[in-house]
Amino acid sequence: MSTNSGQRILLLEDDATQRALLQQMLQQAGHQVAAVADADSAWQQLTQGEWQILFSDWKLARGDAGAVIARARRQFPTLGIIVATAYGSIDHAVEAIKIGADDYLPKPFQKPAMLLAIDKVARQHQLKEANQRLNNQLQRHNQLLDMVGGSAVMTRLYQRIERISAINTTVLIQGESGTGKELVAQAIHRLSQRSGAFIALNCGAIPESLAESELFGHEKGAFTGAFGAKAGKLEAAQGGTLFLDEIGELPLTLQTRLLRVLQEGRVTRIGSHKEIELDIRVVAATNRDLLEEVQAQRFRQDLYYRLNVIPVSLPPLQQRREDIPSLAEHFLCHFSDKYQQPKPQLSAAELTALENHDWPGNVRELSNCMERFVLLQELDLQPIRCQGSIELPEAGLNWESVEKAYLQAALDRSGGNRTEAARLLGLGYKAFLYRSEKYGLGQ
């Protein structure tokens, strides 16, 4: 008895009597059967339905069964295919197998032999489908390989990324600095299969005077120093994804213009009246609480809701401590390859220290720590902030040296992210920018 009953079978047989008999036998065995008499009808059925097995006669009065089989194998790789050949026509059977058939039956055949062939090919079909699903999952996971971690919270994040990648709408990624917001944006872009490029703009890393030109572009002569026309990031992302990192740093005047672009799907360069149609997906990210920024009137409420169509929250490293060993190993391999250094091994005590550390700089801080470990062969987990009272040395100190050292430490901790470095030191972004430029840091 068949263990694979209920197959959806397309029967291609040009002899009316034989076609009716085979259809009846297959239906009596519990299969769903559609019967056609020629190659064109068979191909039409294959493209319009979801079939598990094609059962075809080799020699047809109208059309070429071999062409149908070869084409079906290319377009429907998991389809099970059985060919019925005239008795003794071994050459036909071999040819059918070569072009894609899974099995053949020499005519005349009995019902048990036919059902046995159906059962065999049905099993193969199930294996092919399972392998196809596995390959698809592996392929999609490989596209997320830059993101490391198998914790429950990360598994949920992967699933959310896969669900939203095909939805062409704005996404707002929120999380502490160093949690990997740009990696998530890149994964969303790759899985979306958009044909254009992934363009990133850090809204907190460009001077306010240049932000408008960077985002919207400009025409020649639009302002002093505009010696030629320039496409903005919005245009550069045509057909692809624009990632706006640190969106909370965008000046209010530009928030208004960005909102209009998102609503209308068109952009106008500075100094031009020509509107350019856009086909882009915008993914924004922030480490700020944008609702608090809205309440403080530092961020437009309407832009917040326009961006926050699909929210994605990234967990801090403290909430996924079980991922620290795999992350550390990933970074050790990466930096050993980058600097052509032997990969050092973490001792049990060092690994415990990593797992117990607070990681205020999240994954970026861990990355920096492993980079130093590769280069210096020592584990440094000292926080940059001071605890308790500070005692001045009797000879006094050089304040500028101290200030410069803390600015540099904050930049090291944040991986060069000036917005996060300013937060670590409790400074406003502009104040931090002034002080770091004063000492020539972060350039």
CSV table of C-alpha atoms in Angstrom, one decimal:
chain,number,residue,atom,x,y,z
A,1,MET,CA,0.0,0.0,0.0
A,2,SER,CA,1.2,3.5,-0.8
A,3,THR,CA,2.5,5.6,2.1
A,4,ASN,CA,2.3,8.7,-0.1
A,5,SER,CA,-1.4,8.9,-1.0
A,6,GLY,CA,-3.0,12.2,-1.9
A,7,GLN,CA,-0.4,13.3,-4.4
A,8,ARG,CA,-1.3,16.0,-7.0
A,9,ILE,CA,-0.6,14.3,-10.3
A,10,LEU,CA,-0.7,15.7,-13.8
A,11,LEU,CA,-1.3,12.9,-16.3
A,12,LEU,CA,-0.2,13.4,-19.9
A,13,GLU,CA,-1.5,10.6,-22.2
A,14,ASP,CA,-2.8,11.1,-25.7
A,15,ASP,CA,-4.8,7.9,-26.0
A,16,ALA,CA,-8.3,8.7,-24.7
A,17,THR,CA,-9.1,5.1,-23.4
A,18,GLN,CA,-5.7,4.7,-21.7
A,19,ARG,CA,-6.0,8.2,-20.2
A,20,ALA,CA,-9.4,7.6,-18.7
A,21,LEU,CA,-8.2,4.2,-17.3
A,22,LEU,CA,-5.0,5.6,-15.7
A,23,GLN,CA,-6.9,8.6,-14.2
A,24,GLN,CA,-9.5,6.3,-12.7
A,25,MET,CA,-6.8,4.0,-11.1
A,26,LEU,CA,-4.9,6.9,-9.7
A,27,GLN,CA,-8.0,8.5,-8.2
A,28,GLN,CA,-9.1,5.2,-6.7
A,29,ALA,CA,-5.7,5.2,-5.0
A,30,GLY,CA,-6.5,8.5,-3.4
A,31,HIS,CA,-4.6,10.9,-5.7
A,32,GLN,CA,-5.8,14.2,-7.1
A,33,VAL,CA,-5.4,13.8,-10.9
A,34,ALA,CA,-5.8,16.2,-13.9
A,35,ALA,CA,-5.5,14.5,-17.3
A,36,VAL,CA,-4.4,16.2,-20.6
A,37,ALA,CA,-3.8,14.9,-24.1
A,38,ASP,CA,-1.1,17.0,-25.6
A,39,ALA,CA,2.2,18.8,-24.7
A,40,ASP,CA,0.8,22.4,-24.8
A,41,SER,CA,-2.0,21.5,-22.4
A,42,ALA,CA,0.4,19.8,-20.1
A,43,TRP,CA,2.7,22.9,-19.9
A,44,GLN,CA,-0.3,25.2,-19.4
A,45,GLN,CA,-1.4,23.0,-16.4
A,46,LEU,CA,2.1,22.9,-15.0
A,47,THR,CA,2.5,26.7,-15.0
A,48,GLN,CA,-1.0,27.3,-13.5
A,49,GLY,CA,-1.1,24.7,-10.8
A,50,GLU,CA,1.0,23.2,-8.0
A,51,TRP,CA,1.8,19.7,-9.0
A,52,GLN,CA,3.8,17.1,-7.2
A,53,ILE,CA,4.2,14.5,-10.0
A,54,LEU,CA,4.0,14.6,-13.8
A,55,PHE,CA,3.1,11.2,-15.2
A,56,SER,CA,3.7,11.3,-19.0
A,57,ASP,CA,3.7,9.0,-22.0
A,58,TRP,CA,6.9,9.4,-24.0
A,59,LYS,CA,5.4,9.2,-27.5
A,60,LEU,CA,2.6,11.8,-28.2
A,61,ALA,CA,0.5,12.4,-31.3
A,62,ARG,CA,0.7,16.2,-30.6
A,63,GLY,CA,3.8,17.8,-29.1
A,64,ASP,CA,7.1,16.6,-27.7
A,65,ALA,CA,6.9,15.0,-24.3
A,66,GLY,CA,10.7,15.2,-23.9
A,67,ALA,CA,10.6,19.0,-24.3
A,68,VAL,CA,7.9,19.2,-21.7
A,69,ILE,CA,10.0,17.1,-19.3
A,70,ALA,CA,13.2,19.0,-19.8
A,71,ARG,CA,11.5,22.3,-19.4
A,72,ALA,CA,9.6,21.2,-16.3
A,73,ARG,CA,12.8,19.9,-14.7
A,74,ARG,CA,14.4,23.3,-15.2
A,75,GLN,CA,11.5,25.4,-13.9
A,76,PHE,CA,10.2,23.0,-11.2
A,77,PRO,CA,13.3,21.3,-9.8
A,78,THR,CA,11.3,19.4,-7.0
A,79,LEU,CA,8.7,18.1,-9.4
A,80,GLY,CA,8.5,14.3,-9.5
A,81,ILE,CA,8.5,13.0,-13.1
A,82,ILE,CA,7.6,9.5,-14.4
A,83,VAL,CA,7.7,8.5,-18.0
A,84,ALA,CA,5.8,5.6,-19.6
A,85,THR,CA,7.7,4.1,-22.6
A,86,ALA,CA,6.9,1.4,-25.1
A,87,TYR,CA,8.0,-2.1,-24.1
A,88,GLY,CA,11.6,-2.7,-24.9
A,89,SER,CA,12.4,1.0,-25.7
A,90,ILE,CA,15.4,1.2,-23.4
A,91,ASP,CA,16.9,4.0,-25.5
A,92,HIS,CA,13.8,6.1,-24.8
A,93,ALA,CA,13.9,5.4,-21.1
A,94,VAL,CA,17.6,6.4,-20.9
A,95,GLU,CA,16.9,9.6,-22.8
A,96,ALA,CA,14.0,10.4,-20.5
A,97,ILE,CA,16.2,10.0,-17.4
A,98,LYS,CA,18.9,12.2,-18.9
A,99,ILE,CA,16.6,15.1,-19.5
A,100,GLY,CA,15.1,15.0,-16.1
A,101,ALA,CA,12.7,12.1,-15.5
A,102,ASP,CA,13.0,10.4,-12.1
A,103,ASP,CA,11.7,7.0,-13.1
A,104,TYR,CA,10.1,5.1,-16.1
A,105,LEU,CA,7.6,2.4,-16.6
A,106,PRO,CA,7.8,0.1,-19.7
A,107,LYS,CA,4.4,-0.5,-21.3
A,108,PRO,CA,2.2,-2.4,-20.7
A,109,PHE,CA,2.3,-2.1,-16.9
A,110,GLN,CA,0.1,-3.3,-14.1
A,111,LYS,CA,-1.6,-1.1,-11.5
A,112,PRO,CA,0.7,-2.2,-8.6
A,113,ALA,CA,3.8,-1.3,-10.6
A,114,MET,CA,2.4,2.1,-11.4
A,115,LEU,CA,1.4,2.8,-7.8
A,116,LEU,CA,4.8,1.6,-6.6
A,117,ALA,CA,6.5,4.0,-9.0
A,118,ILE,CA,4.2,6.8,-7.8
A,119,ASP,CA,5.1,6.1,-4.2
A,120,LYS,CA,8.8,6.0,-5.0
A,121,VAL,CA,8.8,9.3,-6.8
A,122,ALA,CA,6.6,10.9,-4.2
A,123,ARG,CA,9.2,10.1,-1.6
A,124,GLN,CA,11.9,11.7,-3.8
A,125,HIS,CA,9.7,14.7,-4.3
A,126,GLN,CA,9.3,15.2,-0.5
A,127,LEU,CA,13.1,14.9,-0.1
A,128,LYS,CA,13.7,17.4,-2.9
A,129,GLU,CA,11.3,19.9,-1.3
A,130,ALA,CA,12.9,19.4,2.2
A,131,ASN,CA,16.3,20.0,0.7
A,132,GLN,CA,15.1,23.0,-1.2
A,133,ARG,CA,13.6,24.5,2.0
A,134,LEU,CA,16.9,23.8,3.9
A,135,ASN,CA,19.0,25.4,1.1
A,136,ASN,CA,16.7,28.4,1.1
A,137,GLN,CA,17.1,28.7,4.9
A,138,LEU,CA,20.9,28.4,4.6
A,139,GLN,CA,21.1,30.9,1.8
A,140,ARG,CA,19.0,33.4,3.8
A,141,HIS,CA,21.0,32.7,7.0
A,142,ASN,CA,24.3,33.2,5.1
A,143,GLN,CA,23.0,36.7,4.1
A,144,LEU,CA,22.8,37.4,7.9
A,145,LEU,CA,26.2,35.9,8.8
A,146,ASP,CA,27.6,39.3,9.7
A,147,MET,CA,25.2,39.1,12.7
A,148,VAL,CA,26.5,36.7,15.3
A,149,GLY,CA,24.6,35.0,18.1
A,150,GLY,CA,22.1,32.2,18.6
A,151,SER,CA,20.4,33.5,21.8
A,152,ALA,CA,16.6,33.4,21.9
A,153,VAL,CA,16.4,37.2,21.6
A,154,MET,CA,18.7,37.2,18.5
A,155,THR,CA,16.7,34.3,17.0
A,156,ARG,CA,13.5,36.4,17.3
A,157,LEU,CA,15.4,39.3,15.7
A,158,TYR,CA,16.5,37.2,12.7
A,159,GLN,CA,12.9,36.1,12.2
A,160,ARG,CA,11.7,39.7,12.4
A,161,ILE,CA,14.3,40.8,9.8
A,162,GLU,CA,13.2,38.0,7.4
A,163,ARG,CA,9.5,38.9,7.8
A,164,ILE,CA,9.9,42.6,7.1
A,165,SER,CA,12.6,42.5,4.4
A,166,ALA,CA,10.1,41.9,1.6
A,167,ILE,CA,7.8,44.7,2.8
A,168,ASN,CA,8.8,47.9,1.1
A,169,THR,CA,8.1,50.4,3.8
A,170,THR,CA,10.1,52.5,6.3
A,171,VAL,CA,11.8,50.8,9.3
A,172,LEU,CA,13.0,52.4,12.5
A,173,ILE,CA,15.8,50.6,14.3
A,174,GLN,CA,16.2,51.6,17.9
A,175,GLY,CA,18.9,50.4,20.3
A,176,GLU,CA,21.9,51.5,22.3
A,177,SER,CA,25.0,52.6,20.5
A,178,GLY,CA,27.2,49.6,19.4
A,179,THR,CA,24.3,47.1,19.2
A,180,GLY,CA,24.7,46.6,15.4
A,181,LYS,CA,22.0,48.8,14.0
A,182,GLU,CA,23.8,49.2,10.6
A,183,LEU,CA,24.3,45.4,10.4
A,184,VAL,CA,20.5,45.0,10.8
A,185,ALA,CA,19.8,47.6,8.1
A,186,GLN,CA,22.2,45.8,5.7
A,187,ALA,CA,20.6,42.5,6.4
A,188,ILE,CA,17.1,44.0,5.6
A,189,HIS,CA,18.5,45.4,2.4
A,190,ARG,CA,20.1,42.1,1.3
A,191,LEU,CA,17.1,40.0,2.0
A,192,SER,CA,14.8,42.5,0.3
A,193,GLN,CA,16.5,41.7,-3.1
A,194,ARG,CA,16.3,45.4,-4.1
A,195,SER,CA,18.4,45.9,-7.1
A,196,GLY,CA,20.0,49.3,-6.0
A,197,ALA,CA,22.8,50.0,-3.6
A,198,PHE,CA,22.8,50.2,0.2
A,199,ILE,CA,23.7,53.9,1.0
A,200,ALA,CA,24.4,54.9,4.6
A,201,LEU,CA,24.5,58.4,6.0
A,202,ASN,CA,25.4,59.1,9.6
A,203,CYS,CA,23.2,62.2,10.4
A,204,GLY,CA,25.4,63.0,13.5
A,205,ALA,CA,28.7,62.8,11.7
A,206,ILE,CA,28.3,65.6,9.2
A,207,PRO,CA,28.3,69.4,10.0
A,208,GLU,CA,24.8,70.9,9.9
A,209,SER,CA,25.9,73.2,7.0
A,210,LEU,CA,26.7,70.3,4.8
A,211,ALA,CA,23.8,68.0,5.9
A,212,GLU,CA,21.3,69.4,3.4
A,213,SER,CA,23.6,69.0,0.4
A,214,GLU,CA,24.6,65.5,1.5
A,215,LEU,CA,21.0,64.4,1.8
A,216,PHE,CA,19.2,66.2,-1.1
A,217,GLY,CA,22.1,67.0,-3.5
A,218,HIS,CA,22.7,70.4,-5.2
A,219,GLU,CA,23.1,72.0,-8.6
A,220,LYS,CA,26.2,73.9,-9.8
A,221,GLY,CA,26.3,77.4,-8.3
A,222,ALA,CA,23.5,76.7,-5.7
A,223,PHE,CA,25.7,78.1,-3.0
A,224,THR,CA,29.3,79.3,-2.5
A,225,GLY,CA,31.6,76.4,-3.2
A,226,ALA,CA,29.1,74.4,-5.3
A,227,PHE,CA,31.4,74.1,-8.3
A,228,GLY,CA,29.5,71.3,-9.8
A,229,ALA,CA,26.2,69.4,-9.5
A,230,LYS,CA,26.0,66.6,-7.0
A,231,ALA,CA,23.5,63.9,-6.4
A,232,GLY,CA,22.5,63.5,-2.7
A,233,LYS,CA,22.2,60.3,-0.8
A,234,LEU,CA,18.5,60.0,-1.6
A,235,GLU,CA,19.3,59.9,-5.3
A,236,ALA,CA,22.3,57.6,-4.8
A,237,ALA,CA,20.0,55.0,-3.1
A,238,GLN,CA,17.7,54.9,-6.2
A,239,GLY,CA,16.3,51.3,-6.4
A,240,GLY,CA,18.0,50.4,-3.2
A,241,THR,CA,18.0,51.3,0.5
A,242,LEU,CA,19.0,54.5,2.3
A,243,PHE,CA,20.1,54.0,5.8
A,244,LEU,CA,19.9,57.1,8.0
A,245,ASP,CA,21.9,56.4,11.1
A,246,GLU,CA,21.5,58.7,14.2
A,247,ILE,CA,18.4,60.2,12.7
A,248,GLY,CA,17.8,62.0,16.0
A,249,GLU,CA,20.7,64.3,15.1
A,250,LEU,CA,19.0,65.6,12.0
A,251,PRO,CA,18.3,69.3,12.3
A,252,LEU,CA,14.6,70.3,12.5
A,253,THR,CA,14.7,72.2,9.2
A,254,LEU,CA,15.9,69.1,7.4
A,255,GLN,CA,13.4,66.9,9.2
A,256,THR,CA,10.7,68.9,7.4
A,257,ARG,CA,12.2,68.4,4.0
A,258,LEU,CA,12.8,64.7,4.6
A,259,LEU,CA,9.2,64.2,5.7
A,260,ARG,CA,8.0,65.8,2.4
A,261,VAL,CA,10.3,63.5,0.4
A,262,LEU,CA,9.0,60.4,2.2
A,263,GLN,CA,5.4,61.4,1.7
A,264,GLU,CA,5.7,62.4,-1.9
A,265,GLY,CA,8.4,60.0,-3.1
A,266,ARG,CA,10.2,62.9,-4.9
A,267,VAL,CA,13.3,64.9,-4.2
A,268,THR,CA,14.5,68.3,-5.4
A,269,ARG,CA,18.2,69.3,-5.4
A,270,ILE,CA,19.3,72.5,-3.8
A,271,GLY,CA,19.2,75.2,-6.5
A,272,SER,CA,16.8,73.2,-8.8
A,273,HIS,CA,13.1,73.2,-9.4
A,274,LYS,CA,13.2,69.7,-11.0
A,275,GLU,CA,11.6,67.0,-9.0
A,276,ILE,CA,13.2,63.5,-9.2
A,277,GLU,CA,11.0,60.5,-8.7
A,278,LEU,CA,12.5,58.1,-6.1
A,279,ASP,CA,12.3,54.4,-5.7
A,280,ILE,CA,14.0,53.8,-2.4
A,281,ARG,CA,13.5,52.2,1.0
A,282,VAL,CA,14.4,54.2,4.0
A,283,VAL,CA,15.7,52.5,7.1
A,284,ALA,CA,16.5,54.9,10.0
A,285,ALA,CA,18.3,54.2,13.3
A,286,THR,CA,18.7,56.0,16.6
A,287,ASN,CA,20.1,55.4,20.1
A,288,ARG,CA,17.8,58.1,21.4
A,289,ASP,CA,14.3,57.8,22.7
A,290,LEU,CA,12.6,59.6,19.8
A,291,LEU,CA,9.3,59.9,21.7
A,292,GLU,CA,11.1,61.9,24.4
A,293,GLU,CA,12.7,63.9,21.6
A,294,VAL,CA,9.3,64.6,20.2
A,295,GLN,CA,8.0,65.7,23.6
A,296,ALA,CA,11.0,68.0,23.9
A,297,GLN,CA,10.2,69.4,20.5
A,298,ARG,CA,13.6,68.3,19.1
A,299,PHE,CA,12.1,65.9,16.7
A,300,ARG,CA,9.0,66.2,14.5
A,301,GLN,CA,6.1,64.0,15.6
A,302,ASP,CA,4.9,63.5,12.1
A,303,LEU,CA,8.3,62.4,10.9
A,304,TYR,CA,8.6,60.0,13.8
A,305,TYR,CA,5.4,58.2,12.9
A,306,ARG,CA,6.3,58.2,9.2
A,307,LEU,CA,9.6,56.5,10.0
A,308,ASN,CA,8.2,54.2,12.7
A,309,VAL,CA,6.0,52.1,10.4
A,310,ILE,CA,7.9,49.0,11.4
A,311,PRO,CA,9.9,49.3,14.6
A,312,VAL,CA,12.9,47.0,15.3
A,313,SER,CA,14.4,47.0,18.8
A,314,LEU,CA,18.0,45.8,19.3
A,315,PRO,CA,18.9,44.2,22.7
A,316,PRO,CA,22.0,45.5,24.5
A,317,LEU,CA,24.8,43.0,25.0
A,318,GLN,CA,23.9,42.6,28.6
A,319,GLN,CA,20.6,41.0,27.6
A,320,ARG,CA,22.3,38.4,25.4
A,321,ARG,CA,25.3,37.4,27.5
A,322,GLU,CA,25.2,33.8,26.1
A,323,ASP,CA,26.3,35.2,22.8
A,324,ILE,CA,29.5,36.7,24.2
A,325,PRO,CA,31.7,33.6,23.6
A,326,SER,CA,30.6,33.2,19.9
A,327,LEU,CA,31.0,37.0,19.4
A,328,ALA,CA,34.4,37.0,20.9
A,329,GLU,CA,35.5,34.1,18.8
A,330,HIS,CA,34.1,35.8,15.7
A,331,PHE,CA,36.1,39.0,16.3
A,332,LEU,CA,39.3,37.1,17.2
A,333,CYS,CA,39.1,35.3,13.9
A,334,HIS,CA,38.3,38.5,12.0
A,335,PHE,CA,41.1,40.6,13.5
A,336,SER,CA,43.7,37.8,13.3
A,337,ASP,CA,43.0,37.6,9.6
A,338,LYS,CA,43.0,41.4,9.2
A,339,TYR,CA,46.4,41.9,10.9
A,340,GLN,CA,47.9,38.6,9.8
A,341,GLN,CA,48.4,37.6,13.5
A,342,PRO,CA,48.1,34.2,15.1
A,343,LYS,CA,44.7,33.9,16.8
A,344,PRO,CA,45.1,34.1,20.6
A,345,GLN,CA,43.1,31.8,22.8
A,346,LEU,CA,40.9,33.1,25.6
A,347,SER,CA,41.5,31.3,28.9
A,348,ALA,CA,38.5,30.2,31.0
A,349,ALA,CA,39.1,33.1,33.4
A,350,GLU,CA,39.3,35.6,30.6
A,351,LEU,CA,36.1,34.3,29.1
A,352,THR,CA,34.4,34.5,32.4
A,353,ALA,CA,35.6,38.1,32.8
A,354,LEU,CA,34.1,38.9,29.3
A,355,GLU,CA,30.8,37.3,30.3
A,356,ASN,CA,30.6,39.2,33.6
A,357,HIS,CA,31.6,42.6,32.1
A,358,ASP,CA,28.8,45.3,31.8
A,359,TRP,CA,29.6,46.2,28.2
A,360,PRO,CA,28.2,49.7,28.2
A,361,GLY,CA,29.6,50.0,24.6
A,362,ASN,CA,27.8,46.8,23.6
A,363,VAL,CA,29.1,44.7,20.6
A,364,ARG,CA,31.3,47.6,19.4
A,365,GLU,CA,33.1,47.7,22.7
A,366,LEU,CA,33.6,43.9,22.6
A,367,SER,CA,34.9,44.2,19.1
A,368,ASN,CA,37.4,46.8,20.2
A,369,CYS,CA,38.4,44.7,23.1
A,370,MET,CA,39.1,41.7,20.9
A,371,GLU,CA,41.1,43.8,18.5
A,372,ARG,CA,43.4,45.0,21.3
A,373,PHE,CA,43.6,41.4,22.5
A,374,VAL,CA,44.8,40.3,19.1
A,375,LEU,CA,47.4,43.1,18.8
A,376,LEU,CA,48.6,43.4,22.4
A,377,GLN,CA,47.9,39.9,23.7
A,378,GLU,CA,46.3,41.3,26.9
A,379,LEU,CA,42.7,41.7,28.0
A,380,ASP,CA,41.7,45.2,29.0
A,381,LEU,CA,38.2,45.6,30.5
A,382,GLN,CA,38.8,48.9,32.4
A,383,PRO,CA,35.9,51.3,32.1
A,384,ILE,CA,36.7,54.9,31.1
A,385,ARG,CA,34.6,56.5,33.8
A,386,CYS,CA,36.0,57.2,37.2
A,387,GLN,CA,34.4,55.9,40.4
A,388,GLY,CA,34.6,57.5,43.8
A,389,SER,CA,36.6,60.7,44.6
A,390,ILE,CA,39.5,61.9,42.6
A,391,GLU,CA,42.8,62.9,44.2
A,392,LEU,CA,44.9,65.6,42.5
A,393,PRO,CA,48.6,64.9,42.5
A,394,GLU,CA,50.6,67.4,44.6
A,395,ALA,CA,52.3,68.8,41.5
A,396,GLY,CA,49.0,69.4,39.9
A,397,LEU,CA,48.1,68.2,36.4
A,398,ASN,CA,47.9,69.4,32.8
A,399,TRP,CA,44.2,69.7,32.3
A,400,GLU,CA,44.5,69.7,28.5
A,401,SER,CA,46.2,66.3,28.6
A,402,VAL,CA,43.5,64.9,30.9
A,403,GLU,CA,40.8,66.3,28.6
A,404,LYS,CA,42.4,64.9,25.5
A,405,ALA,CA,42.9,61.5,27.2
A,406,TYR,CA,39.2,61.2,28.1
A,407,LEU,CA,38.1,62.4,24.7
A,408,GLN,CA,40.3,59.7,23.0
A,409,ALA,CA,39.1,57.1,25.5
A,410,ALA,CA,35.5,57.9,24.7
A,411,LEU,CA,36.3,57.6,20.9
A,412,ASP,CA,38.0,54.3,21.5
A,413,ARG,CA,35.1,53.0,23.5
A,414,SER,CA,32.5,54.0,20.9
A,415,GLY,CA,34.5,52.8,18.0
A,416,GLY,CA,34.9,56.3,16.6
A,417,ASN,CA,31.1,57.1,16.9
A,418,ARG,CA,31.2,60.7,18.0
A,419,THR,CA,27.6,60.8,19.1
A,420,GLU,CA,28.1,57.9,21.4
A,421,ALA,CA,31.4,59.3,22.7
A,422,ALA,CA,29.7,62.6,23.6
A,423,ARG,CA,27.1,60.6,25.5
A,424,LEU,CA,29.7,58.7,27.4
A,425,LEU,CA,31.3,61.9,28.6
A,426,GLY,CA,28.0,63.7,29.3
A,427,LEU,CA,28.7,66.3,26.6
A,428,GLY,CA,26.4,67.8,24.0
A,429,TYR,CA,27.4,66.7,20.5
A,430,LYS,CA,28.5,70.2,19.4
A,431,ALA,CA,30.6,70.6,22.6
A,432,PHE,CA,32.3,67.3,22.0
A,433,LEU,CA,32.9,68.1,18.4
A,434,TYR,CA,34.5,71.4,19.3
A,435,ARG,CA,36.8,69.8,21.9
A,436,SER,CA,37.8,66.8,19.7
A,437,GLU,CA,38.6,69.0,16.8
A,438,LYS,CA,40.6,71.2,19.1
A,439,TYR,CA,43.0,68.3,19.8
A,440,GLY,CA,42.7,66.9,16.3
A,441,LEU,CA,41.0,63.7,17.4
A,442,GLY,CA,38.7,61.4,15.4
A,443,GLN,CA,39.8,62.8,12.0
